[in-house]
């Protein structure tokens, strides 16, 4: 539990920034899902508010405990989260062509969203232990790959959830490259990766669903199928472009309410926001995420121990990649892989995992001076 001295170190700037993003998300969900044709208003924004409340409760609970408690339980949490991924394959709920959810009565949750937090905890503990032993070599790197990446990646791609699978690889690679691994190890890893590309490329391509292959083709040539696989990205560009410099104004966007923009409250919420707030709104949003990312790296730099440093790095990379890939997706500069925008996209489990992640990050920052008390 935290004492008064620890509570004084609470990181208000990150917390307030996250709250602003969350309320912008709820406002955009309300605007994008309202009807202009006389149909009833869908209740997505109310559900998002409910999950925001649950996320806040989890956040408060998380910062009450020293993050080292979570590190000590990291491997157990990791195994439980992998079991949940297996449960999804066996008895998961099917929706929109994917099998990603587990139903609990009236609610359902997405285990892969919980897994990515456990994944960061587990690799942070392993790297911290390796740093103390000075044993992070090629052997340990392969051990990490097989222990923490291979099986979860296969299970997540099986759902299929290409976006989360790619995120695991991005987070793992980024943290490994940042920890100051030996140059020889990096060179060997890059050579192995380059040699493996033709083989892995064939395996990954053959494992993709038809709609995922069509999305990749549409990314390379958006004119291929304008009414089919290219429809999402073309409508997203039209929506963002219609906002121009200052936007149409709140509740004046039309592409979402008239159903031209698909997934307007989930993966393409940035497009709906940009239509109403324009380029200036987009820049404002970019600055909010940039602040969280820079503060996250600063937390890693100032962490009091390796566990805190790797946790802060993993979480910051996770938020960075989700933001970059999501916005890049809506602008058509990266393929559509179904990645939500952190704190803004509709989705209970995604919002919950984001608040758990930011709770751990603030936990590390609050306790960075604790050794000196």
Short mmCIF file of N, CA and C in Angstrom, two decimals, residues 83-158:
data_model
loop_
_atom_site.label_atom_id
_atom_site.label_comp_id
_atom_site.label_asym_id
_atom_site.label_seq_id
_atom_site.Cartn_x
_atom_site.Cartn_y
_atom_site.Cartn_z
N UNK A 83 -3.24 -19.48 -20.72
CA UNK A 83 -4.37 -20.43 -20.59
C UNK A 83 -5.66 -19.79 -21.11
N UNK A 84 -5.84 -18.52 -20.84
CA UNK A 84 -7.02 -17.81 -21.35
C UNK A 84 -7.01 -17.76 -22.88
N UNK A 85 -5.81 -17.58 -23.46
CA UNK A 85 -5.71 -17.58 -24.93
C UNK A 85 -6.09 -18.95 -25.49
N UNK A 86 -5.67 -20.02 -24.80
CA UNK A 86 -6.05 -21.36 -25.24
C UNK A 86 -7.57 -21.54 -25.12
N UNK A 87 -8.14 -21.01 -24.03
CA UNK A 87 -9.60 -21.11 -23.83
C UNK A 87 -10.36 -20.42 -24.95
N UNK A 88 -9.80 -19.34 -25.47
CA UNK A 88 -10.45 -18.63 -26.59
C UNK A 88 -10.53 -19.54 -27.81
N UNK A 89 -9.45 -20.27 -28.08
CA UNK A 89 -9.43 -21.17 -29.25
C UNK A 89 -10.44 -22.31 -29.08
N UNK A 90 -10.59 -22.77 -27.83
CA UNK A 90 -11.47 -23.92 -27.58
C UNK A 90 -12.94 -23.51 -27.51
N UNK A 91 -13.21 -22.44 -26.75
CA UNK A 91 -14.63 -22.11 -26.49
C UNK A 91 -14.89 -20.62 -26.61
N UNK A 92 -14.12 -19.94 -27.43
CA UNK A 92 -14.28 -18.49 -27.55
C UNK A 92 -15.53 -18.10 -28.34
N UNK A 93 -15.96 -16.89 -28.10
CA UNK A 93 -17.13 -16.34 -28.80
C UNK A 93 -16.71 -15.85 -30.19
N UNK A 94 -17.49 -16.19 -31.17
CA UNK A 94 -17.19 -15.81 -32.55
C UNK A 94 -18.00 -14.58 -32.93
N UNK A 95 -17.32 -13.60 -33.53
CA UNK A 95 -18.00 -12.40 -33.99
C UNK A 95 -17.17 -11.68 -35.03
N UNK A 96 -17.79 -11.16 -36.07
CA UNK A 96 -17.14 -10.42 -37.14
C UNK A 96 -15.98 -11.22 -37.75
N UNK A 97 -16.19 -12.54 -37.92
CA UNK A 97 -15.18 -13.38 -38.57
C UNK A 97 -14.00 -13.74 -37.71
N UNK A 98 -14.05 -13.44 -36.41
CA UNK A 98 -12.92 -13.75 -35.52
C UNK A 98 -13.43 -14.43 -34.26
N UNK A 99 -12.54 -15.12 -33.58
CA UNK A 99 -12.87 -15.80 -32.33
C UNK A 99 -11.91 -15.27 -31.27
N UNK A 100 -12.28 -14.11 -30.66
CA UNK A 100 -11.34 -13.41 -29.78
C UNK A 100 -11.86 -13.20 -28.38
N UNK A 101 -13.12 -13.55 -28.09
CA UNK A 101 -13.73 -13.17 -26.82
C UNK A 101 -14.16 -14.39 -26.02
N UNK A 102 -14.21 -14.21 -24.71
CA UNK A 102 -14.78 -15.21 -23.81
C UNK A 102 -16.00 -14.58 -23.15
N UNK A 103 -17.13 -15.28 -23.19
CA UNK A 103 -18.37 -14.74 -22.62
C UNK A 103 -18.49 -15.09 -21.15
N UNK A 104 -18.88 -14.08 -20.35
CA UNK A 104 -19.19 -14.27 -18.93
C UNK A 104 -20.56 -13.66 -18.68
N UNK A 105 -21.61 -14.45 -18.90
CA UNK A 105 -22.96 -13.92 -18.76
C UNK A 105 -23.21 -12.84 -19.79
N UNK A 106 -23.68 -11.67 -19.32
CA UNK A 106 -23.99 -10.59 -20.27
C UNK A 106 -22.74 -9.89 -20.81
N UNK A 107 -21.57 -10.17 -20.19
CA UNK A 107 -20.34 -9.50 -20.61
C UNK A 107 -19.43 -10.46 -21.38
N UNK A 108 -18.55 -9.90 -22.15
CA UNK A 108 -17.51 -10.68 -22.81
C UNK A 108 -16.22 -9.87 -22.75
N UNK A 109 -15.10 -10.56 -22.69
CA UNK A 109 -13.82 -9.85 -22.67
C UNK A 109 -12.84 -10.51 -23.62
N UNK A 110 -11.79 -9.74 -23.98
CA UNK A 110 -10.82 -10.18 -24.97
C UNK A 110 -9.51 -10.52 -24.27
N UNK A 111 -9.20 -11.80 -24.05
CA UNK A 111 -7.99 -12.18 -23.31
C UNK A 111 -6.68 -11.64 -23.89
N UNK A 112 -6.62 -11.44 -25.22
CA UNK A 112 -5.36 -10.94 -25.79
C UNK A 112 -5.02 -9.55 -25.28
N UNK A 113 -6.04 -8.75 -24.90
CA UNK A 113 -5.79 -7.42 -24.35
C UNK A 113 -5.15 -7.53 -22.96
N UNK A 114 -5.60 -8.52 -22.18
CA UNK A 114 -5.01 -8.74 -20.86
C UNK A 114 -3.62 -9.36 -21.00
N UNK A 115 -3.48 -10.23 -22.02
CA UNK A 115 -2.20 -10.92 -22.20
C UNK A 115 -1.05 -9.94 -22.42
N UNK A 116 -1.29 -8.88 -23.20
CA UNK A 116 -0.16 -8.00 -23.55
C UNK A 116 0.42 -7.33 -22.29
N UNK A 117 -0.41 -7.10 -21.26
CA UNK A 117 0.12 -6.55 -20.00
C UNK A 117 0.98 -7.61 -19.29
N UNK A 118 0.47 -8.84 -19.22
CA UNK A 118 1.22 -9.93 -18.59
C UNK A 118 2.52 -10.20 -19.35
N UNK A 119 2.47 -10.03 -20.67
CA UNK A 119 3.65 -10.21 -21.51
C UNK A 119 4.74 -9.21 -21.13
N UNK A 120 4.37 -7.95 -20.97
CA UNK A 120 5.35 -6.91 -20.58
C UNK A 120 5.90 -7.21 -19.19
N UNK A 121 5.05 -7.63 -18.26
CA UNK A 121 5.51 -7.98 -16.91
C UNK A 121 6.53 -9.12 -16.95
N UNK A 122 6.23 -10.15 -17.74
CA UNK A 122 7.10 -11.34 -17.78
C UNK A 122 8.47 -11.03 -18.39
N UNK A 123 8.49 -10.33 -19.52
CA UNK A 123 9.80 -10.04 -20.14
C UNK A 123 10.58 -9.04 -19.30
N UNK A 124 9.88 -8.17 -18.56
CA UNK A 124 10.58 -7.23 -17.67
C UNK A 124 11.29 -7.99 -16.55
N UNK A 125 10.61 -8.96 -15.97
CA UNK A 125 11.24 -9.75 -14.91
C UNK A 125 12.43 -10.54 -15.45
N UNK A 126 12.26 -11.15 -16.62
CA UNK A 126 13.35 -11.95 -17.19
C UNK A 126 14.57 -11.08 -17.49
N UNK A 127 14.33 -9.92 -18.10
CA UNK A 127 15.44 -9.03 -18.46
C UNK A 127 16.13 -8.48 -17.21
N UNK A 128 15.35 -8.16 -16.18
CA UNK A 128 15.94 -7.65 -14.93
C UNK A 128 16.81 -8.72 -14.28
N UNK A 129 16.33 -9.97 -14.27
CA UNK A 129 17.13 -11.07 -13.71
C UNK A 129 18.40 -11.28 -14.53
N UNK A 130 18.29 -11.21 -15.85
CA UNK A 130 19.45 -11.40 -16.72
C UNK A 130 20.47 -10.29 -16.54
N UNK A 131 19.97 -9.07 -16.33
CA UNK A 131 20.90 -7.94 -16.15
C UNK A 131 21.74 -8.13 -14.88
N UNK A 132 21.10 -8.64 -13.84
CA UNK A 132 21.84 -8.84 -12.59
C UNK A 132 22.88 -9.94 -12.74
N UNK A 133 22.57 -10.93 -13.60
CA UNK A 133 23.51 -12.04 -13.80
C UNK A 133 24.46 -11.77 -14.97
N UNK A 134 24.19 -10.70 -15.71
CA UNK A 134 24.98 -10.36 -16.90
C UNK A 134 25.04 -11.55 -17.87
N UNK A 135 23.88 -12.14 -18.16
CA UNK A 135 23.87 -13.35 -18.99
C UNK A 135 22.95 -13.24 -20.21
N UNK A 136 22.64 -12.03 -20.66
CA UNK A 136 21.75 -11.92 -21.81
C UNK A 136 22.54 -12.11 -23.11
N UNK A 137 22.68 -13.35 -23.51
CA UNK A 137 23.36 -13.68 -24.75
C UNK A 137 22.38 -14.26 -25.74
N UNK A 138 22.95 -14.86 -26.81
CA UNK A 138 22.11 -15.43 -27.86
C UNK A 138 21.22 -16.55 -27.31
N UNK A 139 21.79 -17.37 -26.42
CA UNK A 139 21.03 -18.47 -25.84
C UNK A 139 19.82 -17.95 -25.06
N UNK A 140 20.06 -16.91 -24.24
CA UNK A 140 18.97 -16.36 -23.43
C UNK A 140 17.92 -15.70 -24.32
N UNK A 141 18.39 -15.09 -25.42
CA UNK A 141 17.44 -14.43 -26.33
C UNK A 141 16.49 -15.46 -26.95
N UNK A 142 17.04 -16.59 -27.38
CA UNK A 142 16.20 -17.64 -27.95
C UNK A 142 15.28 -18.23 -26.89
N UNK A 143 15.80 -18.35 -25.67
CA UNK A 143 14.96 -18.84 -24.58
C UNK A 143 13.75 -17.93 -24.37
N UNK A 144 14.01 -16.62 -24.42
CA UNK A 144 12.92 -15.64 -24.26
C UNK A 144 11.90 -15.79 -25.38
N UNK A 145 12.42 -15.94 -26.62
CA UNK A 145 11.52 -16.06 -27.77
C UNK A 145 10.59 -17.25 -27.61
N UNK A 146 11.16 -18.40 -27.25
CA UNK A 146 10.34 -19.61 -27.15
C UNK A 146 9.47 -19.60 -25.89
N UNK A 147 9.96 -18.97 -24.81
CA UNK A 147 9.19 -18.98 -23.56
C UNK A 147 8.05 -17.98 -23.57
N UNK A 148 8.27 -16.80 -24.18
CA UNK A 148 7.29 -15.72 -24.04
C UNK A 148 6.60 -15.31 -25.34
N UNK A 149 7.15 -15.69 -26.50
CA UNK A 149 6.61 -15.13 -27.75
C UNK A 149 5.93 -16.18 -28.64
N UNK A 150 6.61 -17.30 -28.88
CA UNK A 150 6.17 -18.22 -29.93
C UNK A 150 4.74 -18.73 -29.72
N UNK A 151 4.49 -19.39 -28.58
CA UNK A 151 3.15 -19.98 -28.36
C UNK A 151 2.05 -18.92 -28.32
N UNK A 152 2.21 -17.82 -27.54
CA UNK A 152 1.16 -16.79 -27.55
C UNK A 152 0.92 -16.20 -28.93
N UNK A 153 2.01 -16.03 -29.71
CA UNK A 153 1.86 -15.46 -31.05
C UNK A 153 1.02 -16.39 -31.93
N UNK A 154 1.30 -17.69 -31.85
CA UNK A 154 0.52 -18.66 -32.64
C UNK A 154 -0.95 -18.62 -32.22
N UNK A 155 -1.21 -18.59 -30.91
CA UNK A 155 -2.58 -18.57 -30.41
C UNK A 155 -3.32 -17.30 -30.83
N UNK A 156 -2.63 -16.17 -30.78
CA UNK A 156 -3.27 -14.90 -31.15
C UNK A 156 -3.53 -14.82 -32.65
N UNK A 157 -2.57 -15.31 -33.47
CA UNK A 157 -2.79 -15.31 -34.92
C UNK A 157 -3.90 -16.29 -35.31
N UNK A 158 -4.10 -17.32 -34.48
CA UNK A 158 -5.13 -18.31 -34.76
C UNK A 158 -6.53 -17.70 -34.61
#
